[in-house]
XYZ file of C-alpha atoms in Angstrom:
509
model
C 4.869 -18.472 -14.588
C 1.146 -18.062 -15.382
C 1.139 -14.828 -17.425
C -2.584 -15.075 -18.176
C -3.380 -15.286 -14.461
C -1.236 -12.224 -13.670
C -2.896 -10.263 -16.487
C -6.356 -11.285 -15.283
C -5.571 -10.221 -11.692
C -4.249 -6.834 -12.780
C -7.046 -6.199 -15.279
C -9.709 -7.050 -12.685
C -8.382 -4.274 -10.429
C -8.257 -1.598 -13.152
C -11.136 -2.306 -15.568
C -13.978 -1.667 -13.047
C -12.535 1.799 -12.303
C -12.155 2.467 -16.023
C -15.809 1.517 -16.569
C -16.970 3.963 -13.853
C -14.923 6.812 -15.334
C -16.029 6.139 -18.909
C -19.709 6.108 -17.869
C -19.423 9.351 -15.879
C -17.139 10.865 -18.528
C -19.813 10.665 -21.199
C -22.849 11.418 -19.006
C -22.761 13.502 -15.805
C -19.290 15.037 -16.292
C -18.243 15.008 -19.960
C -14.467 14.767 -20.236
C -14.214 15.115 -24.010
C -12.976 12.602 -26.576
C -9.288 13.525 -26.265
C -9.108 13.023 -22.487
C -11.246 9.861 -22.562
C -8.961 8.395 -25.240
C -5.888 9.210 -23.151
C -7.546 7.675 -20.097
C -8.424 4.484 -21.961
C -4.922 4.088 -23.438
C -3.360 4.990 -20.088
C -5.464 2.332 -18.357
C -4.414 -0.345 -20.859
C -0.752 0.629 -20.434
C -1.195 0.500 -16.656
C -2.588 -3.052 -16.861
C 0.145 -4.262 -19.233
C 2.931 -2.508 -17.329
C 1.830 -3.769 -13.919
C 1.471 -7.310 -15.287
C 5.019 -7.318 -16.707
C 6.350 -5.693 -13.525
C 4.751 -8.364 -11.300
C 6.091 -11.160 -13.542
C 9.582 -9.709 -13.194
C 9.022 -9.448 -9.463
C 8.142 -13.142 -9.199
C 11.059 -14.243 -11.364
C 13.856 -12.073 -10.048
C 13.126 -10.010 -6.958
C 11.046 -12.234 -4.669
C 13.528 -15.142 -4.733
C 16.262 -12.618 -3.928
C 14.350 -11.386 -0.874
C 13.612 -14.873 0.455
C 17.155 -16.148 -0.057
C 18.667 -13.026 1.502
C 16.467 -13.387 4.583
C 17.299 -17.082 4.875
C 21.074 -16.728 4.372
C 21.386 -13.695 6.643
C 19.597 -15.536 9.449
C 21.788 -18.624 9.011
C 24.839 -16.446 9.665
C 23.549 -15.929 13.234
C 24.935 -12.416 13.155
C 22.230 -10.045 14.410
C 24.006 -6.761 13.476
C 24.575 -8.109 9.945
C 20.912 -9.154 9.632
C 19.622 -5.789 10.846
C 22.041 -3.715 8.760
C 21.324 -5.688 5.585
C 17.547 -5.546 6.180
C 17.729 -1.742 6.469
C 19.614 -1.456 3.174
C 17.232 -3.874 1.449
C 14.134 -2.055 2.743
C 15.539 1.325 1.740
C 16.464 0.342 -1.818
C 13.300 -1.649 -2.553
C 11.101 1.214 -1.308
C 12.959 3.726 -3.465
C 12.010 1.552 -6.455
C 8.308 1.291 -5.452
C 6.106 2.642 -8.303
C 3.399 3.857 -5.894
C 5.951 6.063 -4.096
C 7.057 7.622 -7.380
C 3.438 8.481 -8.170
C 2.720 9.833 -4.673
C 5.833 12.034 -4.752
C 4.689 13.595 -8.040
C 1.190 14.170 -6.624
C 2.632 15.892 -3.531
C 4.906 18.045 -5.701
C 1.903 19.188 -7.746
C 0.404 20.744 -4.593
C 3.566 21.595 -2.608
C 6.301 22.648 -5.098
C 8.718 23.273 -2.211
C 8.846 19.532 -1.524
C 12.040 17.996 -2.914
C 11.012 14.754 -4.631
C 14.320 12.945 -4.078
C 14.502 13.942 -0.404
C 10.827 13.014 0.057
C 11.475 9.512 -1.330
C 14.675 9.171 0.738
C 12.757 10.022 3.929
C 10.079 7.420 3.135
C 12.660 4.766 2.224
C 14.605 5.472 5.429
C 11.435 5.024 7.488
C 10.711 1.692 5.802
C 14.288 0.477 6.264
C 14.327 1.324 9.969
C 10.996 -0.362 10.689
C 11.813 -3.473 8.651
C 14.935 -3.679 10.789
C 12.791 -3.333 13.907
C 10.282 -5.875 12.562
C 12.939 -8.522 11.953
C 14.419 -7.809 15.387
C 10.935 -8.495 16.804
C 10.775 -11.806 14.925
C 14.202 -12.944 16.110
C 13.777 -11.841 19.743
C 10.022 -12.630 20.075
C 9.178 -9.017 20.955
C 5.525 -7.988 21.342
C 4.005 -6.611 18.129
C 1.190 -4.949 20.064
C 3.526 -2.981 22.356
C 5.679 -1.832 19.420
C 2.611 -0.647 17.481
C 1.129 1.221 20.457
C 4.404 3.066 21.132
C 4.957 3.804 17.426
C 1.477 5.245 16.852
C 1.712 7.290 20.056
C 4.859 8.941 18.641
C 3.156 9.420 15.262
C 0.160 11.241 16.735
C 2.401 13.471 18.852
C 4.261 14.454 15.657
C 0.941 14.926 13.850
C -0.336 17.368 16.485
C 2.981 19.269 16.574
C 3.435 19.559 12.815
C 1.624 21.230 9.946
C -1.921 19.865 9.581
C -1.644 20.077 5.798
C 1.173 17.514 5.961
C -0.656 15.014 8.196
C -2.596 13.506 5.293
C 0.579 13.214 3.196
C 2.340 11.446 6.054
C -0.397 8.849 6.568
C -0.841 8.439 2.801
C 2.849 7.604 2.450
C 2.369 4.692 4.854
C -0.357 3.244 2.626
C 1.406 3.959 -0.669
C 4.691 2.428 0.519
C 3.206 -1.042 0.801
C 2.670 -1.443 -2.941
C 3.332 -4.161 -5.552
C 7.131 -3.931 -5.175
C 7.563 -3.525 -1.419
C 4.914 -5.888 0.007
C 6.015 -9.103 -1.778
C 9.686 -8.377 -1.082
C 9.081 -7.641 2.604
C 6.945 -10.770 2.951
C 9.614 -12.880 1.237
C 12.311 -11.444 3.508
C 10.179 -12.083 6.597
C 9.373 -15.662 5.512
C 13.063 -16.399 4.990
C 13.912 -15.162 8.480
C 10.997 -16.829 10.318
C 11.471 -20.229 8.608
C 15.160 -20.419 9.507
C 14.440 -19.237 13.058
C 11.710 -21.876 13.449
C 14.021 -24.657 12.254
C 16.746 -23.551 14.635
C 14.407 -23.882 17.633
C 14.511 -27.697 17.819
C 12.297 -27.947 14.773
C 9.342 -26.450 16.596
C 7.550 -23.941 14.377
C 5.801 -21.531 16.695
C 6.473 -18.560 14.462
C 3.066 -18.434 12.734
C 2.001 -15.265 14.549
C 5.435 -13.672 14.194
C 5.345 -14.186 10.417
C 2.592 -11.535 10.225
C 2.985 -7.864 11.077
C 6.210 -7.024 9.206
C 4.345 -5.252 6.395
C 2.224 -3.382 8.936
C 5.349 -2.238 10.770
C 7.003 -1.209 7.495
C 4.082 1.153 6.817
C 4.579 2.894 10.185
C 8.094 4.134 9.390
C 7.180 6.312 6.372
C 4.395 8.063 8.308
C 6.833 9.019 11.044
C 9.540 10.057 8.559
C 7.243 12.234 6.427
C 5.761 13.948 9.489
C 9.322 14.814 10.566
C 9.991 16.124 7.048
C 6.822 18.201 7.318
C 8.150 19.776 10.517
C 11.240 20.889 8.582
C 8.996 22.504 5.974
C 6.563 23.957 8.526
C 7.194 27.544 7.475
C 6.402 26.811 3.837
C 3.947 23.890 3.890
C 0.864 26.036 3.380
C 2.237 27.561 0.192
C 0.152 25.457 -2.185
C 0.555 26.193 -5.853
C -1.648 25.964 -8.876
C 1.389 25.021 -10.945
C 1.078 21.546 -12.448
C 4.087 19.257 -12.671
C 2.548 16.776 -15.053
C 4.456 16.866 -18.319
C 1.438 15.432 -20.091
C -0.654 18.563 -19.552
C 1.312 20.412 -22.243
C 0.719 17.706 -24.833
C -2.556 16.678 -26.403
C -3.861 13.310 -27.535
C -1.608 10.287 -27.651
C 1.453 12.558 -27.949
C 1.181 12.983 -24.173
C 2.555 9.454 -23.704
C 5.571 10.156 -25.925
C 6.155 13.413 -24.028
C 6.507 11.729 -20.631
C 8.410 8.648 -21.826
C 12.063 9.889 -21.759
C 11.786 11.366 -18.252
C 9.982 8.338 -16.824
C 12.379 5.842 -18.437
C 15.224 7.630 -16.662
C 13.274 7.728 -13.369
C 12.571 3.989 -13.553
C 16.223 3.217 -14.277
C 17.384 5.301 -11.296
C 14.822 3.529 -9.091
C 15.790 -0.029 -10.030
C 19.547 0.480 -10.396
C 20.186 0.254 -6.612
C 18.205 -3.013 -6.468
C 20.320 -4.418 -9.309
C 23.537 -3.357 -7.544
C 22.258 -4.925 -4.328
C 21.639 -8.173 -6.203
C 25.209 -8.163 -7.564
C 26.676 -7.411 -4.129
C 24.727 -10.169 -2.350
C 25.510 -12.662 -5.127
C 29.253 -12.072 -4.709
C 29.358 -11.921 -0.915
C 26.454 -14.037 0.386
C 24.279 -16.014 -2.016
C 26.715 -17.454 -4.587
C 23.857 -18.853 -6.688
C 24.494 -21.023 -9.789
C 24.706 -19.227 -13.175
C 21.262 -20.430 -14.313
C 19.585 -18.886 -11.264
C 21.557 -15.657 -11.657
C 20.413 -15.442 -15.283
C 16.781 -15.970 -14.234
C 16.967 -13.193 -11.633
C 18.624 -10.832 -14.135
C 15.800 -11.483 -16.605
C 13.327 -10.750 -13.801
C 14.968 -7.366 -13.158
C 14.745 -6.503 -16.875
C 11.047 -7.417 -16.904
C 10.510 -5.286 -13.794
C 12.156 -2.288 -15.485
C 10.127 -2.607 -18.689
C 6.911 -3.046 -16.706
C 7.690 -0.091 -14.436
C 8.293 2.214 -17.417
C 5.041 1.174 -19.122
C 3.130 1.515 -15.827
C 4.439 5.038 -15.142
C 3.849 6.180 -18.743
C 0.246 4.964 -18.581
C -0.351 6.599 -15.206
C 1.195 9.967 -16.109
C 0.156 10.036 -19.753
C -3.589 9.984 -19.169
C -4.870 7.788 -16.351
C -4.289 10.244 -13.495
C -5.077 13.287 -15.625
C -8.573 12.048 -16.433
C -9.165 11.026 -12.826
C -8.190 14.470 -11.591
C -10.336 16.229 -14.187
C -13.360 14.070 -13.346
C -12.883 14.915 -9.668
C -12.659 18.628 -10.533
C -15.912 18.592 -12.520
C -17.889 16.670 -9.900
C -16.294 18.589 -7.017
C -16.980 21.986 -8.578
C -20.642 21.206 -9.137
C -21.018 19.623 -5.698
C -19.347 22.623 -4.024
C -21.373 25.229 -5.932
C -24.766 23.553 -6.240
C -24.814 20.874 -3.524
C -27.897 18.693 -3.731
C -27.705 15.653 -5.926
C -24.268 16.679 -7.266
C -22.861 16.247 -3.746
C -24.700 12.922 -3.503
C -23.235 11.884 -6.874
C -19.689 12.775 -5.758
C -20.014 10.919 -2.451
C -21.776 7.995 -4.166
C -18.963 7.780 -6.721
C -16.514 7.588 -3.817
C -18.554 4.774 -2.249
C -18.658 2.831 -5.510
C -14.949 3.294 -6.270
C -14.039 2.235 -2.716
C -16.063 -0.969 -2.941
C -14.721 -1.828 -6.387
C -11.066 -1.009 -5.635
C -10.791 -3.305 -2.605
C -12.771 -6.203 -4.085
C -10.666 -6.116 -7.245
C -7.262 -5.715 -5.555
C -5.281 -8.944 -6.238
C -3.424 -8.770 -2.898
C -6.757 -8.614 -1.035
C -7.807 -11.931 -2.579
C -4.542 -13.491 -1.393
C -5.137 -12.090 2.089
C -8.732 -13.332 2.316
C -7.648 -16.842 1.268
C -4.987 -16.741 3.977
C -7.428 -15.679 6.709
C -9.999 -18.306 5.700
C -7.302 -21.007 5.816
C -5.954 -19.882 9.205
C -9.436 -19.748 10.734
C -10.200 -23.255 9.475
C -13.126 -21.914 7.449
C -14.764 -20.255 10.468
C -14.276 -16.808 8.927
C -15.537 -17.021 5.375
C -13.735 -15.208 2.596
C -16.984 -13.625 1.445
C -17.606 -12.092 4.882
C -14.094 -10.662 5.020
C -14.462 -9.131 1.547
C -17.743 -7.502 2.591
C -16.088 -5.964 5.665
C -13.070 -4.700 3.699
C -15.203 -3.424 0.827
C -17.579 -1.563 3.169
C -14.624 -0.068 5.033
C -12.921 1.223 1.872
C -16.234 2.552 0.520
C -16.841 4.513 3.736
C -13.220 5.739 3.726
C -13.332 7.176 0.200
C -16.808 8.672 0.664
C -15.537 10.397 3.824
C -12.643 11.734 1.760
C -15.187 13.184 -0.701
C -17.099 14.853 2.134
C -13.822 16.260 3.461
C -12.925 17.558 -0.018
C -16.160 19.596 -0.050
C -16.339 20.628 3.625
C -12.580 20.869 4.307
C -12.517 19.585 7.890
C -9.470 18.382 9.830
C -8.315 14.857 8.931
C -7.458 14.199 12.586
C -11.188 14.117 13.382
C -11.254 10.757 11.553
C -7.748 9.405 12.128
C -7.611 9.871 15.915
C -10.805 7.934 16.782
C -10.106 5.382 14.016
C -6.603 4.495 15.163
C -7.625 4.741 18.826
C -10.291 2.094 18.158
C -7.766 -0.073 16.271
C -5.309 0.106 19.178
C -8.001 -0.657 21.779
C -9.138 -3.684 19.759
C -5.605 -5.104 20.066
C -6.317 -5.764 23.756
C -9.091 -8.229 22.878
C -7.856 -9.495 19.497
C -5.686 -12.636 19.132
C -2.045 -11.866 18.360
C -2.216 -13.568 14.972
C -5.134 -11.443 13.738
C -3.522 -8.216 14.942
C -0.563 -8.950 12.688
C -2.841 -9.802 9.755
C -4.908 -6.650 10.323
C -1.956 -4.270 10.242
C -0.509 -6.077 7.219
C -3.854 -5.770 5.428
C -3.874 -1.994 5.840
C -1.083 -1.798 3.281
C -2.596 -4.491 1.099
C -5.921 -2.640 0.767
C -4.241 0.543 -0.491
C -2.785 -0.706 -3.781
C -1.749 0.917 -7.082
C -5.253 2.161 -7.921
C -5.503 4.034 -4.610
C -2.134 5.716 -5.184
C -2.936 6.662 -8.768
C -6.601 7.124 -9.626
C -8.230 7.520 -6.195
C -5.749 10.159 -5.013
C -5.955 12.015 -8.344
C -9.755 11.973 -8.245
C -9.743 13.299 -4.671
C -7.152 15.961 -5.564
C -9.409 17.186 -8.362
C -12.494 17.332 -6.131
C -10.575 19.089 -3.362
C -8.990 21.589 -5.747
C -12.412 22.507 -7.134
C -13.528 23.295 -3.582
C -10.433 25.460 -3.006
C -8.345 23.159 -0.795
C -5.890 20.912 -2.660
C -4.123 19.794 0.524
C -7.405 18.326 1.827
C -7.122 15.535 -0.758
C -4.215 13.950 1.055
C -5.367 11.414 3.592
C -7.604 9.340 1.329
C -5.027 6.518 1.065
C -4.606 6.714 4.842
C -8.347 6.220 5.338
C -8.390 3.227 2.988
C -5.426 1.747 4.883
C -7.008 2.393 8.304
C -10.316 0.552 7.882
C -8.856 -3.004 7.626
C -7.137 -2.499 10.992
C -10.586 -2.303 12.570
C -12.455 -4.779 10.337
C -10.024 -7.695 10.590
C -9.442 -7.298 14.330
C -13.219 -7.410 14.879
C -13.317 -10.610 12.838
C -10.410 -11.939 14.883
C -12.344 -11.315 18.108
C -15.415 -13.027 16.595
C -13.262 -15.983 15.541
C -11.755 -16.270 19.032
C -15.224 -16.123 20.609
C -16.544 -18.877 18.295
C -13.487 -20.995 19.015
C -14.013 -20.746 22.795
C -17.742 -21.425 22.467
C -17.092 -24.525 20.351
C -14.592 -25.792 22.944
C -17.115 -25.285 25.774
C -19.867 -27.057 23.815
C -17.608 -30.034 23.111
C -16.727 -30.291 26.814
C -20.353 -30.160 27.972
C -21.491 -32.676 25.355
C -18.942 -35.187 26.664
C -20.244 -35.000 30.297
C -23.328 -37.270 29.882
C -21.185 -39.950 28.214
C -18.753 -39.930 31.163
C -21.629 -39.998 33.690
C -23.027 -43.095 32.048
């Protein structure tokens, strides 16, 4: 395990955002020494916690996911595979740190939302769509048809439900596919597709089917949260100024000690079901040797320690400073307009570009696409497309925070374009595109970006308008990567035609 590499990857995604905040916090929007200190310490704790969490994930949880997928498929029992995949998806999602953070953010604006029920709804949506995704892999069902039908249902629910809950619903889809869920889902999908490929006379035609499971897993939470919003339709507009952050009552570094006991308990409750699942599968299915069991147990302990440190850093100062910075810039932009509005929107552009370029999972994705395309689609080009998309998404969220317009004005044409592009895009790139939507919206989007947008929106008098920023970040890769897929397909056909025509004179001679 390369600890230094993990630390470098995590630090590269957090430090650029910290630099932006520290510069603005001492110049255009002074945050004060106390809050800047808490932000700095919170950022360091976030980096350390996420590093330890990801190490634990690699040691203990990812091997569990891959072996479970492989062993369940070998059983050739479809009901068993689907039932187990639902349980696995549900429990892993409930332990996702990004979901814990999102639930607290939603509670700070809508106190009537029950955090436990909110997380259960999201986890149920993930479990159901992982089940559907693995069924697609086993039965060779069309990813494009499933996505079209699913998003048609989602937009019907969005138009029927409370508009203030639409952003929360789409945000939950982006936040779900975080550092815990994405690797586990990918490992589970790899285990299933590899065994299925071997069983088909050794012919591995499952390359396209191995993509798309993460994208499908992010559809379920959107649908589930929109249904939950319908249940709360009579109360959803009752936004509150009450803050749920424990750290607000404590000053200085004491804020971290204040949130620690509660968050340590929350982390334990989140990971306990995963640990019980590990024990159950070890007894009934995996039967791994003691040395491997010990390694996975150590991985779970690392994941717990990292999750606690991550959540303490986020809640102790990182999100608080982000929200306050958003409030200061949003208030001045709303009242004075002019260059303050430009500064707010420009900050959104800069954060969007930095967040995507620095996201470790995005670098993995770009390497994958460059390898699959045989170098035709360069990594640098893909990063430019993704970075520009995220920058536009967050700047649009800043404009919406000030002007308070309906999120559907962006989501409907955006997703409509993404679905139309599926007609022309190769199957492989459609799967990669919908997977990348979750990859682009990582821990920084769920923590700092959402907090910053909440602050800006609250200053303009509409806290609920902040929700939807993660959804916008998750939507842009669906368009960008499918366009690149169409370009790749066009270049491939043109190269084939040129090679055919160049061989004609030789044959004539």
